[in-house]
Coordinates of C-alpha atoms in Angstrom, one line a residue:
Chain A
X1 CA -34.9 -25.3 -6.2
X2 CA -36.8 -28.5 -7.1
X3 CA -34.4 -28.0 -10.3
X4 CA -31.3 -28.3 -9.1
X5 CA -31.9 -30.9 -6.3
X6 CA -33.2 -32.9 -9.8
X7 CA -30.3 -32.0 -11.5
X8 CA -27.8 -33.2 -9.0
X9 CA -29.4 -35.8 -8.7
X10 CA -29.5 -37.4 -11.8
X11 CA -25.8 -36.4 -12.4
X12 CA -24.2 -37.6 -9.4
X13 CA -26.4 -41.1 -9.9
X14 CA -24.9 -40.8 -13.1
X15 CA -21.4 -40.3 -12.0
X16 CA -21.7 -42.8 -9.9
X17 CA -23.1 -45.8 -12.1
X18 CA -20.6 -45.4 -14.8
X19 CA -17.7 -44.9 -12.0
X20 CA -19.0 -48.4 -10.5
X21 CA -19.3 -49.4 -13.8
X22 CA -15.6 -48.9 -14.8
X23 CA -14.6 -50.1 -11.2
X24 CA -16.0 -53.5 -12.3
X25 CA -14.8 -53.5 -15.6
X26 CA -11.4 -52.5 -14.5
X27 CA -11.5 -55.8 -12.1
X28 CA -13.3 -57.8 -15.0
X29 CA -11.2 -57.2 -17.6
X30 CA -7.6 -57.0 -15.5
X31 CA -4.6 -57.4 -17.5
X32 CA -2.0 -58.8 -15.8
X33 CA 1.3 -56.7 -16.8
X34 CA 4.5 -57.4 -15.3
X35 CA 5.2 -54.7 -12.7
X36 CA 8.8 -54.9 -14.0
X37 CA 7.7 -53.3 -17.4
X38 CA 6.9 -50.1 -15.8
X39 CA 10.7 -50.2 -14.2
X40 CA 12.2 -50.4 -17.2
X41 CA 10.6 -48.3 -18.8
X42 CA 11.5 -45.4 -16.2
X43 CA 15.4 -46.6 -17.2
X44 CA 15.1 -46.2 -20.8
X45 CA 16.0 -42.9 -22.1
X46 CA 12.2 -42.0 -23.2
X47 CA 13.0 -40.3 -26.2
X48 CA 11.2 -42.9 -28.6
X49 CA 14.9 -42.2 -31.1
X50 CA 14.6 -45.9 -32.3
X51 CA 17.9 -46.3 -32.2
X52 CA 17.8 -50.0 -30.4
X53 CA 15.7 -51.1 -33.0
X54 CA 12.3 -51.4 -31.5
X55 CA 9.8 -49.0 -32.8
X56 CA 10.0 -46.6 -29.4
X57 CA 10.7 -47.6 -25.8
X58 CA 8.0 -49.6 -24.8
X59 CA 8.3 -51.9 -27.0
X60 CA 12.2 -52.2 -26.0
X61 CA 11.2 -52.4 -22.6
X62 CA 9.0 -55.0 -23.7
X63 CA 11.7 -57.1 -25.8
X64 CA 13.9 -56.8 -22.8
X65 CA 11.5 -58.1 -20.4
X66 CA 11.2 -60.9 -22.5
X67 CA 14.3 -61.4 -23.0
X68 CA 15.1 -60.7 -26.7
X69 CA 17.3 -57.6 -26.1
X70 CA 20.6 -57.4 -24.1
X71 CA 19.8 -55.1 -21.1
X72 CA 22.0 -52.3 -22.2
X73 CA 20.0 -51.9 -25.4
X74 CA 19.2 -48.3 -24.9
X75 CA 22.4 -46.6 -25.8
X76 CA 21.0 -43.0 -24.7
X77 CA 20.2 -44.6 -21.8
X78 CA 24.1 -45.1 -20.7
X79 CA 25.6 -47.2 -18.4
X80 CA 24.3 -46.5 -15.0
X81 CA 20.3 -47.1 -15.9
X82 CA 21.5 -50.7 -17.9
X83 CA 23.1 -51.4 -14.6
X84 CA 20.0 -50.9 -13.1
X85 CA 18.0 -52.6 -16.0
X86 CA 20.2 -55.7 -15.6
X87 CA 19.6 -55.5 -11.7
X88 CA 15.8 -55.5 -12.3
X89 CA 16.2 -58.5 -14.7
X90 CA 18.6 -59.8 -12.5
X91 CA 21.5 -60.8 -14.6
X92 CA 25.0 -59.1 -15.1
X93 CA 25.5 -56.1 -17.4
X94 CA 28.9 -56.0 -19.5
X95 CA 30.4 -53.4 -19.2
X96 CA 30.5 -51.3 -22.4
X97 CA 32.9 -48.0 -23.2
X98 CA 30.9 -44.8 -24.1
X99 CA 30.8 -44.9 -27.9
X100 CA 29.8 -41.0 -29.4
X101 CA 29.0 -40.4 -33.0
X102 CA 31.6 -39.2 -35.0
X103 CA 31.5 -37.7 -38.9
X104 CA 34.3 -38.9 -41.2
X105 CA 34.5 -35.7 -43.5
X106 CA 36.4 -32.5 -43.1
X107 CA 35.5 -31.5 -46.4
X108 CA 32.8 -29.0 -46.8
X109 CA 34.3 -25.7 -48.1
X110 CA 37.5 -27.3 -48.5
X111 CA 35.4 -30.0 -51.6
X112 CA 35.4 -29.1 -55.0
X113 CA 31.7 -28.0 -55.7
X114 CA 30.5 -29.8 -58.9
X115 CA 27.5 -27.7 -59.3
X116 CA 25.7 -25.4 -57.2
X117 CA 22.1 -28.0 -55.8
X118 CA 19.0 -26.0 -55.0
X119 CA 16.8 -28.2 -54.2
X120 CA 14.8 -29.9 -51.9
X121 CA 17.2 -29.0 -48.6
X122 CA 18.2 -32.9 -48.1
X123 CA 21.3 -35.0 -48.1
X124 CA 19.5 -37.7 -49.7
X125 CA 17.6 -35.3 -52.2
X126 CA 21.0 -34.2 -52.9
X127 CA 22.4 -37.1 -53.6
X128 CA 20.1 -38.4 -55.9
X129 CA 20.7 -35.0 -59.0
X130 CA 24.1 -36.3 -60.6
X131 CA 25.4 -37.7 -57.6
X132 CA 25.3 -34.9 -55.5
X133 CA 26.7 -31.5 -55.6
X134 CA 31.0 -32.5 -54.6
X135 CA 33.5 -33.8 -56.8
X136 CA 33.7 -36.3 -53.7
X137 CA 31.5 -38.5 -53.8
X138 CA 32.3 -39.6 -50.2
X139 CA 32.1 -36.4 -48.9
X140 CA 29.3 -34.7 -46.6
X141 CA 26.6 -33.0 -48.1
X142 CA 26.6 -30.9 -45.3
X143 CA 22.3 -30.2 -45.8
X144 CA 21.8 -31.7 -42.1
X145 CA 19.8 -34.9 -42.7
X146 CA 21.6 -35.9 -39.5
X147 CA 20.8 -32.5 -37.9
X148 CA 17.4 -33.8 -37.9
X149 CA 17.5 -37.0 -37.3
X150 CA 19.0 -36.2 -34.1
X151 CA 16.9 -35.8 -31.6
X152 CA 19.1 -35.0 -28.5
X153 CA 20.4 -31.5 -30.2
X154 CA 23.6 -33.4 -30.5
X155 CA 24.5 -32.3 -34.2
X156 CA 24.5 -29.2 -36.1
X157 CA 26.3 -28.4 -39.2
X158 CA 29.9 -26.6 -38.5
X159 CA 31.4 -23.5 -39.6
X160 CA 33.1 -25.3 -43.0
X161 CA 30.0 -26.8 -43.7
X162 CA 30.1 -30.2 -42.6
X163 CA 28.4 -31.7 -40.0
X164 CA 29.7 -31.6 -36.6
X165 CA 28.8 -34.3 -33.2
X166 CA 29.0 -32.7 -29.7
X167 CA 30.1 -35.8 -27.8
X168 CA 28.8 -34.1 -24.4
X169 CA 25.5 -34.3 -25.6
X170 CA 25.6 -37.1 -28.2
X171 CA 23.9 -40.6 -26.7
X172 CA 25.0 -43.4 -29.7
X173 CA 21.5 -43.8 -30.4
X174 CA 22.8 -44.2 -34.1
X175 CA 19.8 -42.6 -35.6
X176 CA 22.2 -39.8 -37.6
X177 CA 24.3 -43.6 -38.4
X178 CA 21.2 -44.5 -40.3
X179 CA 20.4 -41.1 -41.7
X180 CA 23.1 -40.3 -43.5
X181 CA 23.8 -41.5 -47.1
X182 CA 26.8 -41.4 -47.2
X183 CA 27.4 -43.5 -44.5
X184 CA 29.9 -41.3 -43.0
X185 CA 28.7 -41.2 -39.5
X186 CA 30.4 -43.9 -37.2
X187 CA 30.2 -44.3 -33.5
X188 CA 33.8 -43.7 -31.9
X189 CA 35.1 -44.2 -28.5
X190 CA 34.4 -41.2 -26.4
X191 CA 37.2 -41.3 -24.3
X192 CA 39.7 -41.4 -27.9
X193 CA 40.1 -38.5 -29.1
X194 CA 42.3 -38.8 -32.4
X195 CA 40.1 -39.8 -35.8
X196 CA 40.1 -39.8 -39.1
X197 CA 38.2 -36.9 -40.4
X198 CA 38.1 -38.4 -44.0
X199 CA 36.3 -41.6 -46.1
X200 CA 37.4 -41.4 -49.8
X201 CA 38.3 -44.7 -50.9
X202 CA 40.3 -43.0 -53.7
X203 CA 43.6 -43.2 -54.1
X204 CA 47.0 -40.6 -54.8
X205 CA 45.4 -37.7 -57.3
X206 CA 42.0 -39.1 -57.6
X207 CA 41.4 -38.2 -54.0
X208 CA 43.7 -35.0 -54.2
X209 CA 41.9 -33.4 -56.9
X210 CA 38.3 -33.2 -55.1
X211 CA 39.0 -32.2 -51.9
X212 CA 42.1 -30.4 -50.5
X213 CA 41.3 -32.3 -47.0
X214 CA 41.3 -36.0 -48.1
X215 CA 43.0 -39.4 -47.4
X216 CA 45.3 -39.9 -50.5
X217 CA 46.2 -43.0 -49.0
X218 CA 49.7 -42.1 -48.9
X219 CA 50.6 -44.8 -45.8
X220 CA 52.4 -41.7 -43.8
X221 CA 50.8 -41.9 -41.0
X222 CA 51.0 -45.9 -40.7
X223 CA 54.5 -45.4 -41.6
X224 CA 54.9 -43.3 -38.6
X225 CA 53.0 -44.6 -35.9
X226 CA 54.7 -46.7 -33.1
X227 CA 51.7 -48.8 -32.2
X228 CA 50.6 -49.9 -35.0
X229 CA 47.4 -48.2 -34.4
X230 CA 46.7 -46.7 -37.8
X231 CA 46.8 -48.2 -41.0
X232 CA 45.2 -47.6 -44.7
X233 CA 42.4 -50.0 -45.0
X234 CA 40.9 -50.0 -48.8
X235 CA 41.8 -46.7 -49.9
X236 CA 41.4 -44.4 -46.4
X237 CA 43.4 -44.5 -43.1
X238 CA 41.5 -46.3 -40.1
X239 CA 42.7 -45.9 -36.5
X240 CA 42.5 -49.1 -34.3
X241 CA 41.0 -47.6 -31.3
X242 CA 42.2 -50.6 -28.8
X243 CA 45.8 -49.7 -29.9
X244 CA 45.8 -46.1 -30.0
X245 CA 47.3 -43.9 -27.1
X246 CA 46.9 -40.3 -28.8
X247 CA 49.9 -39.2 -29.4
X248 CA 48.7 -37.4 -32.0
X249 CA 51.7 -38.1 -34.2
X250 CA 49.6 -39.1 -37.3
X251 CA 48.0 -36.1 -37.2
X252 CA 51.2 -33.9 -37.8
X253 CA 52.4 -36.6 -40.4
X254 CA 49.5 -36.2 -42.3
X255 CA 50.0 -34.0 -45.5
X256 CA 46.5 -33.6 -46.0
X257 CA 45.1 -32.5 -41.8
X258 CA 42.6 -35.2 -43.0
X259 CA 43.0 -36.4 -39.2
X260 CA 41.4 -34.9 -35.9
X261 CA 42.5 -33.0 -34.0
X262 CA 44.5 -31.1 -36.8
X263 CA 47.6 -29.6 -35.4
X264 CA 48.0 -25.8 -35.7
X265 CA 51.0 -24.7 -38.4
X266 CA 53.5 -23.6 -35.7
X267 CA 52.9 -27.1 -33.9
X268 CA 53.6 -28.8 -37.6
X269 CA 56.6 -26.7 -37.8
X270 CA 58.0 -28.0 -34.5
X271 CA 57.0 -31.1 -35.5
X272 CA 59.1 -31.0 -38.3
X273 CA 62.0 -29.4 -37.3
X274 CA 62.1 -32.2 -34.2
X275 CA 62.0 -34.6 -37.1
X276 CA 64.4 -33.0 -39.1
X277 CA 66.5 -33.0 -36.1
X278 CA 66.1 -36.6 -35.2
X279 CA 67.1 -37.5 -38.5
X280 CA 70.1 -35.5 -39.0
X281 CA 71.0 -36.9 -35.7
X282 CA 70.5 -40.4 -37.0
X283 CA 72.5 -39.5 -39.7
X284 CA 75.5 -38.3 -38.0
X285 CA 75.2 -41.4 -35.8
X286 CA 75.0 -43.9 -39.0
X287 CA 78.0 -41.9 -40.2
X288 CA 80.0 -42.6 -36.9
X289 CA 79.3 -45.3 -36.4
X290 CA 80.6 -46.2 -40.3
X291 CA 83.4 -44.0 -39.6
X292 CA 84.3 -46.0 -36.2
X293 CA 82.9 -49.7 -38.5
X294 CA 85.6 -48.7 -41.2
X295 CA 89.1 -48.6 -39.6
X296 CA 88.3 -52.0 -37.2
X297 CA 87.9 -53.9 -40.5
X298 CA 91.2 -54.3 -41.8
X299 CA 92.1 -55.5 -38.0
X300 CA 89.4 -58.6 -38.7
X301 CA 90.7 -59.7 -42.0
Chain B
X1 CA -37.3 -42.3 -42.0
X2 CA -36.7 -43.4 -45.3
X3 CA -33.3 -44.9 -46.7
X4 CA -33.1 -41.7 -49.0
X5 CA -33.1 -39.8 -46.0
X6 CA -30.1 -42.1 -44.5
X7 CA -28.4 -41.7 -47.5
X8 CA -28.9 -38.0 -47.6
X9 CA -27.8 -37.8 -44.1
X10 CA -24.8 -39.9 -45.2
X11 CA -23.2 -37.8 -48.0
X12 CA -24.0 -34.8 -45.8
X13 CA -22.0 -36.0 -42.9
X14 CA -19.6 -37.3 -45.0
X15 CA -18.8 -34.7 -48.3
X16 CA -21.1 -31.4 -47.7
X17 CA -20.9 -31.1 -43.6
X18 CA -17.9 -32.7 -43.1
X19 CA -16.9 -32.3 -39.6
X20 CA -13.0 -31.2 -40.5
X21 CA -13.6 -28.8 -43.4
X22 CA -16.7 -27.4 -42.8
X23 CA -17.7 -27.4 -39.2
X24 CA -14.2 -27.6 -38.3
X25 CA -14.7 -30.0 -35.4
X26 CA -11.5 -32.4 -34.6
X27 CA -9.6 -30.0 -35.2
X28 CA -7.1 -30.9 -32.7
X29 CA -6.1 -34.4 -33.9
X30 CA -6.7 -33.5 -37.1
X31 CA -3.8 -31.9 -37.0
X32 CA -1.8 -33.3 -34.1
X33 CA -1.9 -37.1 -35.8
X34 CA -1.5 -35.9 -39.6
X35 CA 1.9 -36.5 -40.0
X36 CA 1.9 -39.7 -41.0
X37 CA -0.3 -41.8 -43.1
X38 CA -1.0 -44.9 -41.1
X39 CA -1.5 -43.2 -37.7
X40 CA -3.7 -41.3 -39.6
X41 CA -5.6 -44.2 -40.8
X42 CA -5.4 -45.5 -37.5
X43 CA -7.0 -42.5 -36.0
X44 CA -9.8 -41.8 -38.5
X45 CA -10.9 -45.7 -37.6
X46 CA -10.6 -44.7 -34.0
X47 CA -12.9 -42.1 -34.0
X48 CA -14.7 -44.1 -36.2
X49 CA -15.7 -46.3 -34.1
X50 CA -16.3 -44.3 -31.1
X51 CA -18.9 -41.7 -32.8
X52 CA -21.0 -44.3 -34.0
X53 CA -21.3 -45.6 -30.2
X54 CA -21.2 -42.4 -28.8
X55 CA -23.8 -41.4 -31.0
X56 CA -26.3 -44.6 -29.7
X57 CA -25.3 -44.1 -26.4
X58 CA -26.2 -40.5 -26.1
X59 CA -29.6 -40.6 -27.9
X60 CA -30.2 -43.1 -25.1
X61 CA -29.0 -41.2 -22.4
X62 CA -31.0 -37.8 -23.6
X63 CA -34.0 -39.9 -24.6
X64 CA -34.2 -41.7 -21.7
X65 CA -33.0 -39.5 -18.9
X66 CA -32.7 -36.2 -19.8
X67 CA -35.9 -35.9 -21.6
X68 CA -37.7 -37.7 -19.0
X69 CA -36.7 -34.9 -16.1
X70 CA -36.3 -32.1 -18.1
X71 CA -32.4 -31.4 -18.0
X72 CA -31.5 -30.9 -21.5
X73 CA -29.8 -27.9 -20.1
X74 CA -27.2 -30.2 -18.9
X75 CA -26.6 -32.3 -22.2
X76 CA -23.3 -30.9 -22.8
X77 CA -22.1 -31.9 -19.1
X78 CA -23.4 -35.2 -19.3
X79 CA -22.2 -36.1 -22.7
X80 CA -19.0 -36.0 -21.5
X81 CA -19.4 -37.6 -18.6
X82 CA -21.0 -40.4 -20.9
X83 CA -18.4 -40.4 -23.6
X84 CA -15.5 -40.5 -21.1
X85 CA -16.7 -43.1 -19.3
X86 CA -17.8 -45.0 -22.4
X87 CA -14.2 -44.9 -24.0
X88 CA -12.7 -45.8 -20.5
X89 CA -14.9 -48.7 -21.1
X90 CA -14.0 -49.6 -24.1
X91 CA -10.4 -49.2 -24.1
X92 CA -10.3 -51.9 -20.6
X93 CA -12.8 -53.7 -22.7
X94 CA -10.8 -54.2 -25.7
X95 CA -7.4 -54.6 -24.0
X96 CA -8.4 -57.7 -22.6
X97 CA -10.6 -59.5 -25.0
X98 CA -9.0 -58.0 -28.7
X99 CA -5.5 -57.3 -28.1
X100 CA -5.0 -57.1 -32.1
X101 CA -7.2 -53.9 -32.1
X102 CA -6.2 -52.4 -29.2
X103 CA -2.4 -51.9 -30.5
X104 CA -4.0 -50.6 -33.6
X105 CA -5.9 -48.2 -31.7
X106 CA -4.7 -48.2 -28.5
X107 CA -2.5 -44.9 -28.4
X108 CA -5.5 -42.9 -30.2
X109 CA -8.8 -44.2 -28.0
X110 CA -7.9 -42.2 -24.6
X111 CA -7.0 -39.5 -27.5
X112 CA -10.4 -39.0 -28.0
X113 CA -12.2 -38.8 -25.1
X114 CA -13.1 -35.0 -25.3
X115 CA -12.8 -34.8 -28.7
X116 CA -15.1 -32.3 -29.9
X117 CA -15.8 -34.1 -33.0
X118 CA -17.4 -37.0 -30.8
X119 CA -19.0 -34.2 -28.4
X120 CA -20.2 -32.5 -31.7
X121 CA -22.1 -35.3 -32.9
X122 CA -23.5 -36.2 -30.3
X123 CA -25.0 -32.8 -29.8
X124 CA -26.1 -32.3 -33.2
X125 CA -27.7 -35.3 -33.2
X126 CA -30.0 -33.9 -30.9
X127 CA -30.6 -30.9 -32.7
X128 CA -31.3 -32.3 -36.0
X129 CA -34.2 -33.7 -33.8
X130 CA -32.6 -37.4 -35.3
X131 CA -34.3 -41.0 -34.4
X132 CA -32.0 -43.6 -32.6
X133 CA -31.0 -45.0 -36.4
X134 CA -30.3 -41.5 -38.0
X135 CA -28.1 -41.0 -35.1
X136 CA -26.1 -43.9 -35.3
X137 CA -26.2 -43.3 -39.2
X138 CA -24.8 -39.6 -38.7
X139 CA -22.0 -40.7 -36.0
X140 CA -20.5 -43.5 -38.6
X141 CA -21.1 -41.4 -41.4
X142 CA -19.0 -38.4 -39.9
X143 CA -16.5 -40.8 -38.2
X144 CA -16.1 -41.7 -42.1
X145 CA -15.6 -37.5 -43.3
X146 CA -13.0 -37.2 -40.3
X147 CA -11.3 -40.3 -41.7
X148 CA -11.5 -38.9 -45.3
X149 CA -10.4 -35.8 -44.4
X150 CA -7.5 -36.8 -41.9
X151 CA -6.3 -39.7 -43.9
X152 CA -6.7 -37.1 -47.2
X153 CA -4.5 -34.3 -45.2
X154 CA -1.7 -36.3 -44.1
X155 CA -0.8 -37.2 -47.7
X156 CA -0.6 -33.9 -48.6
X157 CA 1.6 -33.3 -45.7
X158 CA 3.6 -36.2 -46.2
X159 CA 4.6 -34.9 -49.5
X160 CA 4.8 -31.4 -48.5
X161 CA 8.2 -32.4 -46.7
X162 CA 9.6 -32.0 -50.4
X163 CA 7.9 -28.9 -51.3
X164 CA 9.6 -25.9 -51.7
X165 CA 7.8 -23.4 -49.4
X166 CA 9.9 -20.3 -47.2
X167 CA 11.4 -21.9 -44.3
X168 CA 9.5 -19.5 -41.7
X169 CA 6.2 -21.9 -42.8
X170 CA 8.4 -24.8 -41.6
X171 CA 5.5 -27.0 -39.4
X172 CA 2.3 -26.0 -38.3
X173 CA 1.9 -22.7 -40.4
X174 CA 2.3 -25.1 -43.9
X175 CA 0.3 -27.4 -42.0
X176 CA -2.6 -24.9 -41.4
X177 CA -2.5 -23.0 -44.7
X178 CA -3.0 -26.6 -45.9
X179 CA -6.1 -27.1 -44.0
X180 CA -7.1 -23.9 -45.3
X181 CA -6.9 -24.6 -49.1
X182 CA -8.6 -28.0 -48.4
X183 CA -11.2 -26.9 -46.5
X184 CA -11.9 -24.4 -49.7
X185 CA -11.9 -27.1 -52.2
X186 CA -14.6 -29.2 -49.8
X187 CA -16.6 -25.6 -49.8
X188 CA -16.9 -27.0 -53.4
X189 CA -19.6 -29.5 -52.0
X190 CA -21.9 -27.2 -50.5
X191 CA -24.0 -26.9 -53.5
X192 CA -24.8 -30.6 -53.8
X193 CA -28.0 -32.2 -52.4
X194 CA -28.6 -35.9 -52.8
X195 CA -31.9 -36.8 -53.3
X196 CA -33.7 -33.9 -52.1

């Protein structure tokens, strides 16, 4: 009995000196944090994906507090918790579209294989034995280096073998931006929904002859746009998304359905027949109109 | 006590007993902060540090008050309660007056509080019937194994991200088959005895 009542005792006493003792120390040696720290930190996305910059979030919350990064830093984070970010620092957040990843390749099975890689299961691995395993030296590797660099289970590799964004789930934390070297991966406008699904810089039969999905540069689908919206920048198409208003017309141009979201044969077909139409209509007009030109210009002489 | 014995004590805790590979203490962030090299660096210091002061604390505490009204029943209860308090302590303490070293270690102190390396020592300490100095010697000394073995693993498992093993040991299976061949290899210094 005499035991026990020793025992606890000795441990509550114990218990008790060390809990006074931290109770002091945690007066003693008080750090003062801003309470705003702990705010921001509850409005940054909490994934630690690094993709602001700042090794995990917080030390963005940190670099916001003080002022070093924009409010809307944390892209996963979206627009409604930098709203509530800039309301905590009290300044004015710009407003910023939704930007989603996007992969410029729509090679895959459709690239010429140079050589069957078996190595280390790696974009980068890959790309370092000859220059990887495609004829196109643009295209994706398709061996997911993005896959797992993404950490919101926004990427996976698709059925032709290149790697595929799910814009629901994809935050533009730009981690897969970084990852990939081939620097295929670009952030897009969510709300847009035509893009180029190609980034050889080659030109005519260069670019032909490695992949039967790639920009040949051909200038169709500039040609053919009415907004001026598209246009072949150094070798591969590039869609000005401020201009564009899908219409989708470059991507029934395009030769090569090296642009998203590639139209269906039947809807080429139509496509073409309406164009065929138009311009035999055109013709017939040019040729009335000459016909109706040709017997007023005796009259004028 | 003689400084042979220290020394003895030293390579044991360090090569022969080491806490990872042969008493397979630590077990948890030995594996949980392997991944990379400098957090494992990082770590190893951490714990370190806080079995060399658990160490003197707990000698003190059994010496002094355990001893005294016969309760060494109740060392394994109250070595927590010492060791969680005392890294409490020192993580406040070192927040305010060495900033610099609580980043470095700040993440990995609170990590350790029940850390049955530091609980290990501290209770073999006891057993090995050790004075206050072969105590202290025996916490540093296998603060220094852990950070050997730890800093030793995660270089191995750095570079195993490029070996070519079947995907189904992808992670922690790799990771513990690792452990495994390691902790064989250190078997290797079970033979040796320094200076009797």
């Amino acid at each position: 009995m005499n035991n026990i009542v020793i025992a606890i005792l000795v441990l509550g006493i114990m218990g008790g000196v060390f809990g006074l003792i931290l109770a002091i120390a945690s007066q003693v040696f008080a750090v003062k944090t801003d309470p705003r720290m702990e705010e921001i930190l509850g409005h940054l996305a909490g994934a630690n994906c690094g993709g602001c910059g700042y090794a995990g979030c917080a030390d963005c919350a940190a670099h916001i507090l003080a002022g070093t990064a924009p409010v809307n830093s944390c892209a996963p984070g979206g627009a409604e918790n930098a709203a509530a970010i800039a309301k905590i620092m009290g300044v004015e957040v710009q407003q910023t579209e939704k930007m989603v990843a996007f992969v410029r390749c729509n090679g895959g099975t459709n690239a010429v294989k140079r050589f069957e890689y078996k190595g280390v299961h790696d974009c980068v691995g890959a790309t370092k034995v000859a220059a990887g395993p495609l004829d196109c030296t643009f295209g994706c590797l398709g061996f997911g280096s993005c896959v797992e660099a993404c950490k919101f289970d926004a990427m996976h590799i698709g059925p032709n073998g290149v790697a595929l964004v799910n814009p629901e789930k994809c935050t533009d934390c730009r981690a897969c931006v970084a990852a990939c070297p081939r620097h295929l991966i670009t952030p897009v406008p969510y709300a847009s929904k035509v893009h180029v699904a190609c980034f050889n810089k080659d030109k005519g039969k260069a670019a032909m002859s490695v992949c039967a999905n790639s920009c040949i540069a051909c200038g169709l689908c500039e040609k053919n746009c009415s907004f001026d919206a598209i246009h072949v920048i150094d070798g591969v198409a590039v869609i000005d998304y401020a201009k564009c208003k899908a219409c989708k017309i470059c991507t029934k141009v395009c030769p090569r359905n090296a642009i998203f979201p590639i139209p269906t044969p039947e809807e080429k077909e139509k496509f073409k027949a309406a164009q065929k139409a138009a311009a035999e209509k055109k013709a017939q007009a040019a040729a009335a109109a000459k016909a109706a030109a040709a017997p007023e210009a005796p009259k004028a002489e | 006590m003689s400084i042979t014995s220290l020394l003895s004590i030293s390579m044991g805790a360090i090569l022969v007993n080491n806490f990872i590979f042969s008493q397979f203490l630590g077990c948890c962030p030995f594996l949980g902060v392997s991944k990379k090299l400098d957090t494992a660096v990082g770590m190893g210091i951490a714990v370190t540090f806080v079995m060399g002061l658990a160490s003197a604390v707990t000698w003190i505490v059994n010496q002094f008050i355990l001893v005294r009204f016969d309760l060494l029943y109740m060392q394994t209860v109250v070595f927590i309660l010492v060791i969680a308090a005392l890294v409490q302590f020192i993580e406040m303490f070192l927040q305010k007056s060495m900033p610099s070293l609580y980043t470095a270690l700040g993440i990995y102190l609170p990590l350790i509080t029940t850390n049955c390396a530091v609980l290990g020592v501290a209770l073999l300490n006891i057993q090995n019937n050790y004075s206050f100095i072969e105590s202290v010697v025996y916490g540093i000394t296998g603060g220094l194994g852990f950070l050997l073995a730890i800093v030793l693993f995660a270089a191995v498992r750095e570079r195993n991200v490029f070996a070519d093993y079947p995907k189904c040991f992808d992670g922690f299976p790799i990771a513990l088959i690792t452990a495994g061949l390691m902790a064989l290899s250190f078997m290797g210094f079970s033979g040796l005895s320094v200076w009797g």
